[in-house]
Amino acid sequence: MSSEISESLKKRYITVRDNGLAKIFKVQDEIISSIRTFLKNEGFIEILAPIIGPATDPGIRGAKQATIDYYGFPFKVMSSMILYKQMIITALPKVFALSPNIRLEPLETVRTRRHLTEFRQIDLEVAYATCEDVMELGERMLCHVIAEVKNKCREELGDRIKTLKVPKMPFERYTYREALEILKGAGINVEYGKEIPWEAEEAISRMHSEPFWITNFPATARSFYYMESREEHGVLEDFDLIYPEGFGEAISGGEREYRYDKLLDRMLKSGDNPADYEWYLDMLRIGIPPSAGFGIGVERLTRFICSLENIWDAVPFPKVAGIPSP
Amino acid sequence: MSSEISESLKKRYITVRDNGLAKIFKVQDEIISSIRTFLKNEGFIEILAPIIGPATDPGIRGAKQATIDYYGFPFKVMSSMILYKQMIITALPKVFALSPNIRLEPLETVRTRRHLTEFRQIDLEVAYATCEDVMELGERMLCHVIAEVKNKCREELGDRIKTLKVPKMPFERYTYREALEILKGAGINVEYGKEIPWEAEEAISRMHSEPFWITNFPATARSFYYMESREEHGVLEDFDLIYPEGFGEAISGGEREYRYDKLLDRMLKSGDNPADYEWYLDMLRIGIPPSAGFGIGVERLTRFICSLENIWDAVPFPKVAGIPSP
């Protein structure tokens, strides 16, 4: 299977001519457009996302960052723009960007059919917002996008239009602890404190016909920039949105730690080296407002909306772990 | 001067809080929005631009490409998506993207105040189009954007609104040869066959109060992917749009070479190694349609519209040659 995928991706300049793909790219255009329209109506400003920088998001589930030589300095290609979102909200309180991301995923992710090494997120952040605020926003945004795409891409969606429903709000919510219980009931054991592995995430996704939230991940499973819960030590004010039907993670986000001492403490506990985050720590020392936000993967949203088996059909120039495709 | 710039950029998390910058970012949002609206009305589909790949645009005027280790393969961060535009028009005949670009410029470009090492283009391409087609489109697009921004960003533009005029169409046109004559008349000698250096480009830009085209650059000054003129050997079917008032280059584009034999010949003459462009050459061997297109730098357009001295004020997270800023 893997060598077939590899051949097909390396010859993308032939396979891209499939008329089915052109339809998907038209749907994707409408997805991005309708998100932008929605966010602008909510008062968001679109900014230009960073591409490279001295540091980037370390919380990328076992993937590696890509490094370039930047005039003698080791710079990273952004794995996510989270650290920069905390900077820009000091200038603009409600921002979003179509952000480019590189994550060198482990080779075995080719099998998942939902991991790309090059992908984009609609990344948003709101100063002084809470999880509640941005989760409610995320629900309305997803409903808006699905309604718009169903309305404007009837032909491109084909049969999918019959099964693609605008979800009912509010979406169901489970805490991480509750999600582990559900998985246990299905015979899948996830150790408390660890990230939910993609197989388990896919399994719980398959048990649902509507998108749902998993909230309050343990601090040990996530990166240093999430705010710890005021109510329970070691638990975060964060959330993932999971698509139904086995499509897995849609959104990842939460409230951000903005207090220098607490952040430094989290960073040391997570094993990250403060010297690698010099500008970020100096920024927190000077002071930034609290905020909340999330990122939604554009290719995964396209995969879900078009009901695609393979994520590499959801992007014109797909990059999959280990395959040197154009 | 350079150390002041360096300090200011390294502490971007402080300098970004200037209220003047927030206004510029709001104008930039409107610039990008109005270009998107314009292009969609013209029937363009927005696609997701590549971030990395085995090869990228070599025609970057003395700048260096950034390289990452991609599972043992040397991959480049895109310096422009030109090669990929020729691929995607086989699936969608009119496309555009907000494309991320990295060009490691020579250190002396800090002085120009118009070079960033990280920037974005609105990159567009049209199958079966000619230079005439996309130049006419470019003129209407620029007029549309300026009119929209003047209309919607009165407060943010401040005094600039008085001097920012919607240009008169059609824009003036000079061939490269004529541009060299104009420069010679002003005491600036550019050797025929070379790229017009930025100082000379700035000088000719200062002589104008409206944007203007320079067309038909010599093949020796540009990269292998431009089509050679049917009328004059060694001259290209290409164009730059130059802003007035000293702001320099706005747009670069042209008709593309799509014939395998001719392209290979150009590649060999320009000193590029065909082995570095394996997928691209294989794609041309199989066959692609002719096309024309251009890229317009988003930060330089913002600099011109807002009349900014420094390009690093035209982007939230600026990167300038040699300076390891966030």
mmCIF file of C-alpha atoms in Angstrom, chain A residues 6-142:
data_model
loop_
_atom_site.group_PDB
_atom_site.id
_atom_site.type_symbol
_atom_site.label_atom_id
_atom_site.label_comp_id
_atom_site.label_asym_id
_atom_site.label_seq_id
_atom_site.Cartn_x
_atom_site.Cartn_y
_atom_site.Cartn_z
ATOM 1 C CA SER A 6 4.382 6.930 -2.640
ATOM 2 C CA GLU A 7 4.248 6.508 -6.430
ATOM 3 C CA SER A 8 0.963 8.349 -6.697
ATOM 4 C CA LEU A 9 2.218 11.282 -4.606
ATOM 5 C CA LYS A 10 5.558 11.533 -6.372
ATOM 6 C CA LYS A 11 3.659 11.806 -9.667
ATOM 7 C CA ARG A 12 1.240 14.384 -8.326
ATOM 8 C CA TYR A 13 1.590 16.371 -11.558
ATOM 9 C CA ILE A 14 -0.298 13.498 -13.239
ATOM 10 C CA THR A 15 -2.733 12.448 -10.499
ATOM 11 C CA VAL A 16 -3.770 16.053 -9.791
ATOM 12 C CA ARG A 17 -5.544 16.143 -13.165
ATOM 13 C CA ASP A 18 -8.351 13.908 -11.833
ATOM 14 C CA ASN A 19 -11.610 15.832 -12.135
ATOM 15 C CA GLY A 20 -12.679 14.604 -8.690
ATOM 16 C CA LEU A 21 -9.800 16.519 -7.133
ATOM 17 C CA ALA A 22 -10.770 19.752 -8.878
ATOM 18 C CA LYS A 23 -14.186 19.460 -7.209
ATOM 19 C CA ILE A 24 -12.566 18.992 -3.798
ATOM 20 C CA PHE A 25 -10.366 22.065 -4.306
ATOM 21 C CA LYS A 26 -13.463 24.105 -5.179
ATOM 22 C CA VAL A 27 -15.131 22.949 -1.970
ATOM 23 C CA GLN A 28 -11.954 23.848 -0.076
ATOM 24 C CA ASP A 29 -12.012 27.349 -1.547
ATOM 25 C CA GLU A 30 -15.586 27.742 -0.290
ATOM 26 C CA ILE A 31 -14.616 26.364 3.146
ATOM 27 C CA ILE A 32 -11.836 28.939 3.560
ATOM 28 C CA SER A 33 -13.992 31.769 2.169
ATOM 29 C CA SER A 34 -16.898 31.026 4.453
ATOM 30 C CA ILE A 35 -14.661 30.835 7.529
ATOM 31 C CA ARG A 36 -13.163 34.218 6.625
ATOM 32 C CA THR A 37 -16.580 35.801 6.108
ATOM 33 C CA PHE A 38 -17.768 34.374 9.418
ATOM 34 C CA LEU A 39 -14.739 35.601 11.371
ATOM 35 C CA LYS A 40 -14.783 39.072 9.830
ATOM 36 C CA ASN A 41 -18.437 39.419 10.796
ATOM 37 C CA GLU A 42 -17.341 38.545 14.336
ATOM 38 C CA GLY A 43 -14.842 41.435 14.301
ATOM 39 C CA PHE A 44 -11.653 39.459 13.640
ATOM 40 C CA ILE A 45 -8.716 40.933 11.683
ATOM 41 C CA GLU A 46 -6.816 38.581 9.357
ATOM 42 C CA ILE A 47 -3.055 38.823 9.794
ATOM 43 C CA LEU A 48 -0.064 37.347 7.964
ATOM 44 C CA ALA A 49 1.125 34.263 9.854
ATOM 45 C CA PRO A 50 4.822 33.660 10.541
ATOM 46 C CA ILE A 51 6.611 31.071 8.388
ATOM 47 C CA ILE A 52 9.874 30.669 10.310
ATOM 48 C CA GLY A 53 11.246 31.785 13.672
ATOM 49 C CA PRO A 54 13.725 31.066 16.471
ATOM 50 C CA ALA A 55 11.161 28.860 18.246
ATOM 51 C CA THR A 56 7.863 27.189 17.475
ATOM 52 C CA ASP A 57 5.217 25.006 19.085
ATOM 53 C CA PRO A 58 6.826 21.958 20.756
ATOM 54 C CA GLY A 59 3.441 20.304 21.401
ATOM 55 C CA ILE A 60 3.171 18.316 18.193
ATOM 56 C CA ARG A 61 2.502 14.750 19.356
ATOM 57 C CA GLY A 62 5.770 13.025 18.462
ATOM 58 C CA ALA A 63 6.402 14.863 15.193
ATOM 59 C CA LYS A 64 9.707 16.658 14.600
ATOM 60 C CA GLN A 65 10.238 20.301 13.750
ATOM 61 C CA ALA A 66 12.004 21.315 10.527
ATOM 62 C CA THR A 67 15.100 23.478 10.994
ATOM 63 C CA ILE A 68 16.791 25.927 8.619
ATOM 64 C CA ASP A 69 20.104 27.778 8.869
ATOM 65 C CA TYR A 70 19.056 31.418 9.219
ATOM 66 C CA TYR A 71 22.238 33.456 8.925
ATOM 67 C CA GLY A 72 23.957 31.103 11.356
ATOM 68 C CA PHE A 73 20.971 30.803 13.716
ATOM 69 C CA PRO A 74 18.925 27.588 13.911
ATOM 70 C CA PHE A 75 15.426 28.699 12.897
ATOM 71 C CA LYS A 76 12.341 26.494 12.826
ATOM 72 C CA VAL A 77 9.658 26.348 10.192
ATOM 73 C CA MET A 78 6.457 26.962 12.150
ATOM 74 C CA SER A 79 4.806 23.838 13.560
ATOM 75 C CA SER A 80 2.048 26.181 14.761
ATOM 76 C CA MET A 81 1.878 29.936 15.331
ATOM 77 C CA ILE A 82 0.652 29.696 18.935
ATOM 78 C CA LEU A 83 3.546 31.685 20.465
ATOM 79 C CA TYR A 84 2.997 34.456 17.901
ATOM 80 C CA LYS A 85 -0.733 34.610 18.564
ATOM 81 C CA GLN A 86 0.062 35.548 22.164
ATOM 82 C CA MET A 87 2.257 38.359 20.797
ATOM 83 C CA ILE A 88 -0.164 39.835 18.284
ATOM 84 C CA ILE A 89 -3.151 40.062 20.635
ATOM 85 C CA THR A 90 -1.240 42.852 22.400
ATOM 86 C CA ALA A 91 -1.846 44.887 19.210
ATOM 87 C CA LEU A 92 -5.134 43.459 17.899
ATOM 88 C CA PRO A 93 -7.518 41.750 20.331
ATOM 89 C CA LYS A 94 -9.244 39.419 17.824
ATOM 90 C CA VAL A 95 -7.059 37.942 15.099
ATOM 91 C CA PHE A 96 -6.929 35.019 12.732
ATOM 92 C CA ALA A 97 -4.579 33.782 10.025
ATOM 93 C CA LEU A 98 -4.289 31.039 7.440
ATOM 94 C CA SER A 99 -1.078 29.693 8.941
ATOM 95 C CA PRO A 100 1.466 27.405 7.225
ATOM 96 C CA ASN A 101 2.730 24.471 9.306
ATOM 97 C CA ILE A 102 5.414 21.822 8.919
ATOM 98 C CA ARG A 103 5.518 18.768 11.205
ATOM 99 C CA LEU A 104 7.805 15.895 10.297
ATOM 100 C CA GLU A 105 5.519 13.100 11.417
ATOM 101 C CA PRO A 106 6.716 9.572 12.221
ATOM 102 C CA LEU A 107 6.793 7.303 9.150
ATOM 103 C CA GLU A 108 3.964 5.104 10.444
ATOM 104 C CA THR A 109 1.504 8.021 10.113
ATOM 105 C CA VAL A 110 1.183 7.214 6.393
ATOM 106 C CA ARG A 111 -1.153 4.458 7.571
ATOM 107 C CA THR A 112 -3.540 6.820 9.387
ATOM 108 C CA ARG A 113 -4.613 8.550 6.158
ATOM 109 C CA ARG A 114 -5.075 11.728 8.156
ATOM 110 C CA HIS A 115 -1.541 13.023 8.738
ATOM 111 C CA LEU A 116 0.211 15.462 6.431
ATOM 112 C CA THR A 117 3.684 16.850 7.113
ATOM 113 C CA GLU A 118 2.723 20.161 5.459
ATOM 114 C CA PHE A 119 -0.662 21.622 6.368
ATOM 115 C CA ARG A 120 -2.521 24.832 7.164
ATOM 116 C CA GLN A 121 -4.675 25.935 10.034
ATOM 117 C CA ILE A 122 -7.130 28.714 10.451
ATOM 118 C CA ASP A 123 -5.569 29.958 13.665
ATOM 119 C CA LEU A 124 -7.469 32.408 15.839
ATOM 120 C CA GLU A 125 -6.932 34.099 19.194
ATOM 121 C CA VAL A 126 -9.019 36.433 21.331
ATOM 122 C CA ALA A 127 -7.613 38.601 24.136
ATOM 123 C CA TYR A 128 -9.384 38.181 27.502
ATOM 124 C CA ALA A 129 -11.560 35.328 26.166
ATOM 125 C CA THR A 130 -12.305 32.069 27.979
ATOM 126 C CA CYS A 131 -12.652 28.503 26.739
ATOM 127 C CA GLU A 132 -16.425 28.957 26.834
ATOM 128 C CA ASP A 133 -16.199 31.970 24.516
ATOM 129 C CA VAL A 134 -14.088 30.344 21.837
ATOM 130 C CA MET A 135 -15.832 26.950 22.039
ATOM 131 C CA GLU A 136 -19.148 28.666 21.400
ATOM 132 C CA LEU A 137 -17.505 30.534 18.514
ATOM 133 C CA GLY A 138 -16.075 27.284 17.149
ATOM 134 C CA GLU A 139 -19.506 25.624 17.175
ATOM 135 C CA ARG A 140 -21.121 28.490 15.305
ATOM 136 C CA MET A 141 -18.219 28.624 12.871
ATOM 137 C CA LEU A 142 -18.415 24.930 12.007
#
